[in-house]
Amino acid sequence: MNEPTRIRWGILGPGTIAKDFFAGALQSANGKVVAIGARNPAKSGLAEDFPGARIVDGYDALIDDPEIDAVYIATVHPLHAEWAIKAAEKGKHVLCEKPMGLSTAEADAMFEAARKAGTFMAEAYMYRLHPLTARIVELVKNGMVGDVRKIQSSFGFAKLPFDEGHRLFSNEMAGGGILDVGGYTTSMARLIAGIGTSSGVMEPAEVTALGHLGRTGVDEWTSGLLSFPNGIIAELSCSVSLEQENVLRILGTKGRIEVDQFWFAGGKPGGTSIIRIVHADGRQEEVPLVEPRHLYSFEVEAAGDAIRAGRTEFAYPGMSRADTLGNLRVMDKWRAAIGLEYEGEKHTTRTRTVRGDKLARKTSLVRSGRIDGLQKEISLAALGLMEFSTFSSAAIVLDAFFEAGGNLVDTAFLYGNGLQDRLVGEWMRSRGVRQETVVIAKGAHSPLCYPDVIGKQLTSSLERMGTDYVDIYFMHRDNPDIPVGEFVDAMDAEVKAGRIRGPIGGSNWTRERFEEAIAYAERAGKTKPSVLSNNFSLAEMVQPVWAGCISSSDDAWMRWLEENDVTNFAWSSQARGFFTDRAGRGKLDDLELARSWYSEGNFARRDRAIALGRKLGKDPIQIALAYVLAQKGRVIPLIGPRLLAELNHSLDAFSVTLSPGDVQWLRDGDPGESSAA
């Protein structure tokens, strides 16, 4: 029988971890390293460290090499995302050394590149593929220690002597304990907590942490505490300047499991691991696991098996894509709890896209148009930032939106106590795109809904954004107790001062109140309100999502918009998850969703969206967004993706063209001209 073709690996970055991977590949049954990509190929010792492998001049040359099937990313942390994305775009399979990215947002962008390319991509936590992990999972699953109640997991060492320039202590290179070794403790805790569940891992309900940031601005020692929905608590500790036990403990109702130096099993070259079981009565039992193969050979082999089988991620208990994203969400929260931000994540440093490019338009997927009162063209969808708490995560989505043709960004004085204003401003400054960007600002939300608040809050928003004007302005709420003319006067004053350079209007305003504002403006010679921001979606809002909210989804509203030449910038344009699997007849886990959107009429619309989606190869939520986009330009949807994958999924709705018959059928059920009839 012929030996199966081996996966030809290229290693990007010839550091210490690359040598470990190379040694592992030598003992794998299905892989071999054929090339090493080095930025300094003339460096002495490379040929000796990687015998038999070609030394390639530069990372671009490695991912362009036609003799390489898969790339192992072994660079410093800040380069993982850029080169994993570029490798996937070249059609290469990717195994990326941990951490996958600096954040959940980076890892998501990396996986999106692999999804588009149809290639394998995974995170290299080598311990997850070693037989020791599978054996521990088996012992816990079989009830060896009863019901698990607590997990204690540590991975820490003292890098001596202290070297301020070493990557472990460099903030610019994303050093410190959490990303380097804390991810091991987090990933194992989530694995143990999730034994017996459908996914095999569990996400914590709460994450708290304390830590010490040294003089170089990285976490030198830190501890996290996770609380899981099933009652399990995990104590995690990691460090780069403090020796720790490095013991895994799993404490249950009938005893505990302990493994010393768990992360390295029996040692990198192979050896014997000892699983120590301490029973409730004090008896101790040692379970040896002998594995002579190199620690890193298992991940090489598991990746090769997946690639040859046409899979795009590791099989359990390897780190799946969802597992990696869940792990990084915990690490994001851990970092936030101790105030750890890397220099490369700040807007003053991260001036290029996650791929390393200067920001520029790439497609016109997001269609554009014009509205009265604004000289610029605007994209026919607006991006909101309410889901973001860091510049680096927001920038990934903003960049992709801009590259796809989007330029309309939604923010408000109230959002995040000013955080979203700041994120919008930081992005525009770091990318140099203020003139190309159309900024929607909002102010005067109840209970502070008074004319004199408009200017004061706009001043704060402009200062936060670092700009001297906004393009579109909405009053965030109305106050019927105040004569509408006073509000029109206040907004008109900002238009005349040049601080609002486009249309004005109101969010969650009634038709009657808006008509009063228009009539007053025409009599007084003031700027006439011409934009609205009420709810509009295929599903009609049954009960207000928030107090004072107004839906404008019916025929009367659409006629009114047309007659008064008003554009509605629709919030909750996809009905806040009603068209996803979170909703359904009898599904009551999300009480807000049920209260605001559940009705037989809406379920019928959801059924029709599902049917049309099946015909067009789209998800129902994409059909729901396409329905909003088909409203003759009178409605512009506001979308609020949390990650690049969610943005791309929404943008795919722009490729859907609905006929007038489709639109009518989705809303009313009359087949008409529907392609789904």
Short mmCIF file of C-alpha atoms in Angstrom, two decimals, residues 38 41 58 71 80-81 151 161 175 181 207 221-222 230 284 286 319 353 398 433 447 485 517 566 670:
data_model
loop_
_atom_site.label_atom_id
_atom_site.label_comp_id
_atom_site.label_asym_id
_atom_site.label_seq_id
_atom_site.Cartn_x
_atom_site.Cartn_y
_atom_site.Cartn_z
CA ALA A 38 12.61 34.13 7.52
CA PRO A 41 17.45 34.22 5.76
CA GLY A 58 10.59 36.63 3.61
CA VAL A 71 1.56 27.29 6.90
CA HIS A 80 -0.53 36.44 13.66
CA ALA A 81 -3.66 38.00 12.18
CA ILE A 151 -10.99 23.83 38.68
CA PRO A 161 17.13 37.84 33.88
CA GLY A 175 3.84 40.32 25.87
CA VAL A 181 0.23 31.19 28.84
CA VAL A 207 -15.19 36.70 34.49
CA TRP A 221 1.41 38.03 37.12
CA THR A 222 -2.36 37.83 37.21
CA ASN A 230 -23.49 24.87 35.81
CA GLN A 284 -4.28 8.22 46.32
CA GLU A 286 -1.55 7.20 40.19
CA MET A 319 -9.66 23.90 19.39
CA THR A 353 -6.30 47.33 8.51
CA LEU A 398 -15.37 49.79 10.33
CA VAL A 433 -11.28 59.49 6.22
CA PRO A 447 -35.07 62.58 30.61
CA GLY A 485 -40.55 75.13 17.48
CA ALA A 517 -41.94 70.67 13.16
CA VAL A 566 -38.50 62.10 4.58
CA ASP A 670 -50.16 37.58 -1.25
#
